[in-house]
Amino acid sequence: MTSALTPGAFGIIASMLKARSGLSIGPDKLYLLETRLAGILKQEGLRDLNRLADRLSQPGADAIAAAVVEAMTTNESFFFRDGRPFEHMRQHALPQLVARRPPGATIRIWSAASSSGQEAYSLAMILADCRPLLGDRKVDILGTDISGEQIARARAGLYTQFEVQRGLPVQMLMRYFRKEEAGWRIAQSLRDMVQFREFNLLNDPRPLGRFDIVFCRNVLIYFDQPTKARVLEAIASQMPADGVLYLGGAETVVGITQRFAPLPQERGAYRLAPATAPASRMAVSA
């Protein structure tokens, strides 16, 4: 018979998750621990979460701690999620950036917390459609996620029938995917447009370089206020004044950081605040 999770054991698991991933879990999220970590308990032969906490407290627990983080931070994703940010990028942000970048310049886009790759590949499909607009300009797309398993899935570019039916227009399915026995494989031309790598949003993003557009959607909701501020400050440091940041519909910068300001009449889209942005470029307007 399993025992109820003790406050001390909960604290050990929650503190480890916060330190390694930024994920902030309160006692009201106990059900998430129970459901998402059930596989690890079975695999490791642990009777309950209290025993897992004991293991995490012992020396040499890095492997099981990494497995716990992987299980707790893996979230669902789907193509063109919430729609509007992708349309704003296509209709406003991208044309304005192209107008301000000379031929031969590179426009860089970051899909932070990219999960299994649907967001990054959605961006690639838009850019493939907008190839005439780009002219001689290059585009780099980087997808990052803390989960090595999800990064491997993204690189493979193979999706189930259920996954391609979630948000992906049928014409794009026909144009950019091919049917295989195991599912639908995204075209090699789009896979070549995107690089994926493991990256923890708590780490310093400077080695990733600078980005003109950043999608960091539906991940800040799992962080506490200081961690949100830290992540947003780090993202701001990697963006030019005319860059655009897209957050999830339930996320905001208001009351968290003064580095970003909302774009007028555009929910979830932000630019660097004029007082904090470099003076070399004008900010994008919606």
Short mmCIF file of C-alpha atoms in Angstrom, two decimals:
data_model
loop_
_atom_site.label_atom_id
_atom_site.label_comp_id
_atom_site.label_asym_id
_atom_site.label_seq_id
_atom_site.Cartn_x
_atom_site.Cartn_y
_atom_site.Cartn_z
CA MET A 1 0.00 0.00 0.00
CA THR A 2 1.38 3.39 -0.95
CA SER A 3 1.73 6.17 1.61
CA ALA A 4 0.46 9.73 1.28
CA LEU A 5 3.15 12.13 0.11
CA THR A 6 4.69 13.79 3.14
CA PRO A 7 5.33 17.56 3.16
CA GLY A 8 9.05 16.91 3.39
CA ALA A 9 9.06 14.59 0.38
CA PHE A 10 6.93 17.04 -1.60
CA GLY A 11 9.40 19.78 -0.78
CA ILE A 12 12.34 17.70 -2.04
CA ILE A 13 10.65 16.98 -5.39
CA ALA A 14 9.31 20.52 -5.82
CA SER A 15 12.67 22.13 -4.96
CA MET A 16 14.51 19.89 -7.41
CA LEU A 17 12.06 20.74 -10.19
CA LYS A 18 12.33 24.47 -9.46
CA ALA A 19 16.13 24.41 -9.42
CA ARG A 20 16.56 22.33 -12.57
CA SER A 21 13.72 23.59 -14.78
CA GLY A 22 12.08 26.63 -13.20
CA LEU A 23 8.83 24.67 -12.86
CA SER A 24 6.93 25.93 -9.83
CA ILE A 25 4.58 23.34 -8.30
CA GLY A 26 2.33 23.90 -5.32
CA PRO A 27 0.55 21.26 -3.23
CA ASP A 28 -2.55 21.75 -5.41
CA LYS A 29 -0.61 20.14 -8.29
CA LEU A 30 0.00 16.86 -6.46
CA TYR A 31 -2.13 15.08 -9.06
CA LEU A 32 0.43 16.08 -11.73
CA LEU A 33 3.21 14.41 -9.76
CA GLU A 34 1.13 11.29 -9.33
CA THR A 35 0.11 10.99 -12.98
CA ARG A 36 3.30 12.10 -14.73
CA LEU A 37 5.73 10.26 -12.47
CA ALA A 38 3.87 6.95 -12.30
CA GLY A 39 6.00 5.51 -15.09
CA ILE A 40 9.24 6.41 -13.32
CA LEU A 41 8.03 4.82 -10.08
CA LYS A 42 7.25 1.61 -11.94
CA GLN A 43 10.51 1.63 -13.89
CA GLU A 44 12.61 2.24 -10.79
CA GLY A 45 10.65 -0.17 -8.57
CA LEU A 46 9.66 2.59 -6.17
CA ARG A 47 6.52 2.13 -4.10
CA ASP A 48 5.46 5.77 -4.00
CA LEU A 49 6.57 9.39 -4.32
CA ASN A 50 8.07 9.36 -0.84
CA ARG A 51 10.54 6.71 -2.00
CA LEU A 52 11.27 8.80 -5.08
CA ALA A 53 12.06 11.78 -2.85
CA ASP A 54 14.43 9.56 -0.85
CA ARG A 55 16.25 8.61 -4.07
CA LEU A 56 16.49 12.23 -5.16
CA SER A 57 18.11 13.08 -1.83
CA GLN A 58 20.89 10.53 -2.28
CA PRO A 59 24.25 11.14 -3.99
CA GLY A 60 24.38 10.21 -7.66
CA ALA A 61 20.71 11.02 -8.30
CA ASP A 62 21.32 13.05 -11.47
CA ALA A 63 19.90 10.43 -13.83
CA ILE A 64 16.64 9.95 -12.02
CA ALA A 65 16.33 13.70 -11.41
CA ALA A 66 16.72 14.30 -15.14
CA ALA A 67 14.01 11.70 -15.81
CA VAL A 68 11.67 13.43 -13.38
CA VAL A 69 12.27 16.80 -15.04
CA GLU A 70 11.68 15.23 -18.46
CA ALA A 71 8.37 13.75 -17.33
CA MET A 72 7.14 16.91 -15.65
CA THR A 73 8.10 19.41 -18.35
CA THR A 74 6.84 17.54 -21.41
CA ASN A 75 3.75 19.40 -22.64
CA GLU A 76 1.55 18.90 -25.64
CA SER A 77 1.97 21.00 -28.74
CA PHE A 78 0.19 21.27 -32.04
CA PHE A 79 0.56 23.02 -35.38
CA PHE A 80 -0.41 26.72 -35.61
CA ARG A 81 -1.57 26.70 -32.01
CA ASP A 82 -3.93 29.61 -31.29
CA GLY A 83 -3.55 30.82 -34.86
CA ARG A 84 -3.34 34.58 -34.33
CA PRO A 85 0.38 34.90 -33.44
CA PHE A 86 1.33 33.10 -36.66
CA GLU A 87 -0.92 35.37 -38.71
CA HIS A 88 0.52 38.45 -37.03
CA MET A 89 4.01 37.29 -37.85
CA ARG A 90 3.05 36.61 -41.47
CA GLN A 91 1.11 39.83 -42.03
CA HIS A 92 2.96 42.36 -39.87
CA ALA A 93 6.19 41.38 -38.13
CA LEU A 94 7.85 39.59 -41.03
CA PRO A 95 7.11 42.22 -43.74
CA GLN A 96 8.32 45.00 -41.44
CA LEU A 97 11.51 43.15 -40.59
CA VAL A 98 12.16 42.44 -44.28
CA ALA A 99 11.71 46.13 -45.09
CA ARG A 100 14.38 47.03 -42.51
CA ARG A 101 16.89 44.31 -43.35
CA PRO A 102 19.14 44.65 -46.42
CA PRO A 103 19.42 41.87 -49.02
CA GLY A 104 21.69 39.13 -47.76
CA ALA A 105 20.78 39.75 -44.12
CA THR A 106 19.66 36.89 -41.89
CA ILE A 107 16.41 36.99 -39.94
CA ARG A 108 16.56 34.71 -36.90
CA ILE A 109 13.54 33.18 -35.19
CA TRP A 110 13.55 31.32 -31.88
CA SER A 111 10.90 28.81 -30.88
CA ALA A 112 11.63 28.53 -27.17
CA ALA A 113 10.19 25.50 -25.36
CA SER A 114 9.51 23.99 -28.79
CA SER A 115 8.43 20.57 -27.45
CA SER A 116 8.04 18.08 -30.33
CA GLY A 117 8.57 20.69 -33.02
CA GLN A 118 5.11 21.64 -34.25
CA GLU A 119 5.56 25.34 -33.51
CA ALA A 120 8.96 25.58 -35.20
CA TYR A 121 7.71 23.71 -38.27
CA SER A 122 4.61 25.93 -38.39
CA LEU A 123 6.99 28.89 -38.64
CA ALA A 124 8.96 27.10 -41.35
CA MET A 125 5.78 26.56 -43.39
CA ILE A 126 4.93 30.26 -43.17
CA LEU A 127 8.43 31.21 -44.29
CA ALA A 128 8.30 28.73 -47.15
CA ASP A 129 5.05 30.36 -48.28
CA CYS A 130 6.65 33.81 -47.92
CA ARG A 131 9.80 33.01 -49.88
CA PRO A 132 9.15 35.71 -52.54
CA LEU A 133 8.78 38.34 -49.79
CA LEU A 134 12.14 37.41 -48.27
CA GLY A 135 14.08 37.93 -51.49
CA ASP A 136 17.79 37.38 -50.87
CA ARG A 137 17.39 37.41 -47.09
CA LYS A 138 18.10 34.25 -45.16
CA VAL A 139 16.05 32.90 -42.29
CA ASP A 140 17.31 30.75 -39.42
CA ILE A 141 14.83 29.01 -37.12
CA LEU A 142 16.01 27.55 -33.83
CA GLY A 143 13.80 25.31 -31.72
CA THR A 144 14.90 24.62 -28.16
CA ASP A 145 13.48 22.52 -25.36
CA ILE A 146 14.68 21.16 -22.04
CA SER A 147 13.54 17.65 -23.02
CA GLY A 148 16.02 15.60 -25.01
CA GLU A 149 13.26 13.15 -25.92
CA GLN A 150 11.13 15.92 -27.42
CA ILE A 151 14.10 17.35 -29.33
CA ALA A 152 14.71 13.92 -30.86
CA ARG A 153 11.08 13.75 -31.94
CA ALA A 154 11.27 17.23 -33.44
CA ARG A 155 14.37 16.39 -35.43
CA ALA A 156 12.70 13.27 -36.81
CA GLY A 157 9.73 15.35 -37.99
CA LEU A 158 7.37 12.37 -37.83
CA TYR A 159 3.82 12.92 -36.56
CA THR A 160 0.78 10.74 -36.01
CA GLN A 161 -2.53 11.13 -37.82
CA PHE A 162 -3.97 12.68 -34.65
CA GLU A 163 -1.15 15.22 -34.43
CA VAL A 164 -1.43 16.40 -38.03
CA GLN A 165 -5.18 16.83 -37.60
CA ARG A 166 -4.68 19.33 -34.77
CA GLY A 167 -4.42 22.81 -36.28
CA LEU A 168 -2.72 21.87 -39.56
CA PRO A 169 -4.64 22.99 -42.69
CA VAL A 170 -5.14 20.08 -45.07
CA GLN A 171 -3.49 21.96 -47.93
CA MET A 172 -0.32 22.33 -45.87
CA LEU A 173 -0.46 18.66 -44.94
CA MET A 174 -0.55 17.75 -48.62
CA ARG A 175 2.15 20.26 -49.56
CA TYR A 176 4.68 19.75 -46.80
CA PHE A 177 4.25 16.16 -45.52
CA ARG A 178 4.51 12.68 -46.95
CA LYS A 179 2.64 9.65 -45.64
CA GLU A 180 4.73 6.83 -44.19
CA GLU A 181 3.79 3.63 -42.45
CA ALA A 182 4.50 5.17 -39.04
CA GLY A 183 2.76 8.48 -39.71
CA TRP A 184 3.35 11.74 -41.55
CA ARG A 185 6.90 12.97 -42.17
CA ILE A 186 7.49 16.67 -42.72
CA ALA A 187 9.37 17.53 -45.91
CA GLN A 188 13.15 17.48 -45.78
CA SER A 189 13.22 21.04 -47.16
CA LEU A 190 11.41 22.27 -44.03
CA ARG A 191 13.47 20.10 -41.70
CA ASP A 192 16.55 21.74 -43.21
CA MET A 193 15.15 25.17 -42.26
CA VAL A 194 15.03 24.37 -38.54
CA GLN A 195 17.73 23.48 -36.06
CA PHE A 196 16.77 21.87 -32.76
CA ARG A 197 18.85 21.73 -29.62
CA GLU A 198 18.41 21.07 -25.94
CA PHE A 199 18.31 24.25 -23.91
CA ASN A 200 17.06 25.16 -20.45
CA LEU A 201 15.37 28.57 -20.31
CA LEU A 202 17.01 29.12 -16.93
CA ASN A 203 20.40 29.17 -18.65
CA ASP A 204 22.18 32.09 -20.30
CA PRO A 205 20.81 32.45 -23.88
CA ARG A 206 23.76 34.47 -25.19
CA PRO A 207 25.43 31.42 -26.78
CA LEU A 208 22.30 31.02 -28.90
CA GLY A 209 22.83 34.41 -30.55
CA ARG A 210 20.36 37.21 -31.26
CA PHE A 211 16.80 36.79 -32.53
CA ASP A 212 14.45 39.05 -34.45
CA ILE A 213 11.35 37.06 -33.50
CA VAL A 214 10.86 34.95 -30.39
CA PHE A 215 7.98 32.57 -29.70
CA CYS A 216 8.01 31.73 -25.99
CA ARG A 217 4.44 30.57 -25.59
CA ASN A 218 2.65 28.63 -22.87
CA VAL A 219 5.74 28.05 -20.75
CA LEU A 220 5.97 31.11 -18.46
CA ILE A 221 2.69 30.06 -16.83
CA TYR A 222 4.63 27.28 -15.08
CA PHE A 223 7.17 29.69 -13.51
CA ASP A 224 6.92 31.89 -10.45
CA GLN A 225 7.17 35.67 -10.84
CA PRO A 226 10.94 36.03 -10.24
CA THR A 227 11.68 33.23 -12.72
CA LYS A 228 9.37 34.77 -15.32
CA ALA A 229 11.16 38.10 -14.92
CA ARG A 230 14.56 36.45 -15.22
CA VAL A 231 13.61 34.60 -18.42
CA LEU A 232 12.03 37.68 -20.01
CA GLU A 233 15.04 39.84 -19.16
CA ALA A 234 17.34 37.28 -20.76
CA ILE A 235 15.20 37.12 -23.91
CA ALA A 236 15.11 40.92 -24.14
CA SER A 237 18.90 41.04 -24.04
CA GLN A 238 18.99 38.91 -27.21
CA MET A 239 16.57 40.98 -29.31
CA PRO A 240 16.91 44.11 -31.47
CA ALA A 241 14.63 47.09 -30.93
CA ASP A 242 12.34 46.11 -33.80
CA GLY A 243 12.05 42.47 -32.76
CA VAL A 244 8.78 40.86 -31.68
CA LEU A 245 8.08 38.52 -28.77
CA TYR A 246 5.03 36.26 -28.77
CA LEU A 247 3.68 34.83 -25.52
CA GLY A 248 0.74 32.52 -24.88
CA GLY A 249 -2.79 33.87 -24.56
CA ALA A 250 -2.78 33.43 -20.77
CA GLU A 251 0.65 35.06 -20.35
CA THR A 252 1.68 38.69 -19.99
CA VAL A 253 4.70 40.87 -19.24
CA VAL A 254 2.59 43.35 -17.26
CA GLY A 255 3.77 43.56 -13.69
CA ILE A 256 6.72 41.27 -14.41
CA THR A 257 9.23 43.25 -16.47
CA GLN A 258 9.51 46.71 -17.99
CA ARG A 259 11.73 45.52 -20.82
CA PHE A 260 8.75 44.72 -23.07
CA ALA A 261 5.64 46.64 -24.02
CA PRO A 262 2.45 45.18 -25.60
CA LEU A 263 1.85 45.87 -29.26
CA PRO A 264 -1.35 47.92 -29.64
CA GLN A 265 -4.49 45.86 -30.21
CA GLU A 266 -2.52 42.63 -30.48
CA ARG A 267 -2.91 40.17 -27.64
CA GLY A 268 0.22 38.23 -26.77
CA ALA A 269 2.63 40.23 -28.99
CA TYR A 270 5.31 42.50 -27.51
CA ARG A 271 8.22 44.72 -28.49
CA LEU A 272 11.11 46.04 -26.47
CA ALA A 273 10.01 49.05 -24.44
CA PRO A 274 11.46 52.26 -25.96
CA ALA A 275 13.22 53.23 -22.74
CA THR A 276 15.13 49.95 -22.66
CA ALA A 277 15.59 49.20 -26.35
CA PRO A 278 18.76 50.01 -28.31
CA ALA A 279 18.43 53.29 -30.20
CA SER A 280 19.69 51.89 -33.51
CA ARG A 281 16.32 50.67 -34.77
CA MET A 282 12.68 51.67 -34.52
CA ALA A 283 10.19 49.38 -32.81
CA VAL A 284 7.67 47.35 -34.79
CA SER A 285 4.05 48.50 -34.60
CA ALA A 286 1.10 46.21 -35.04
#
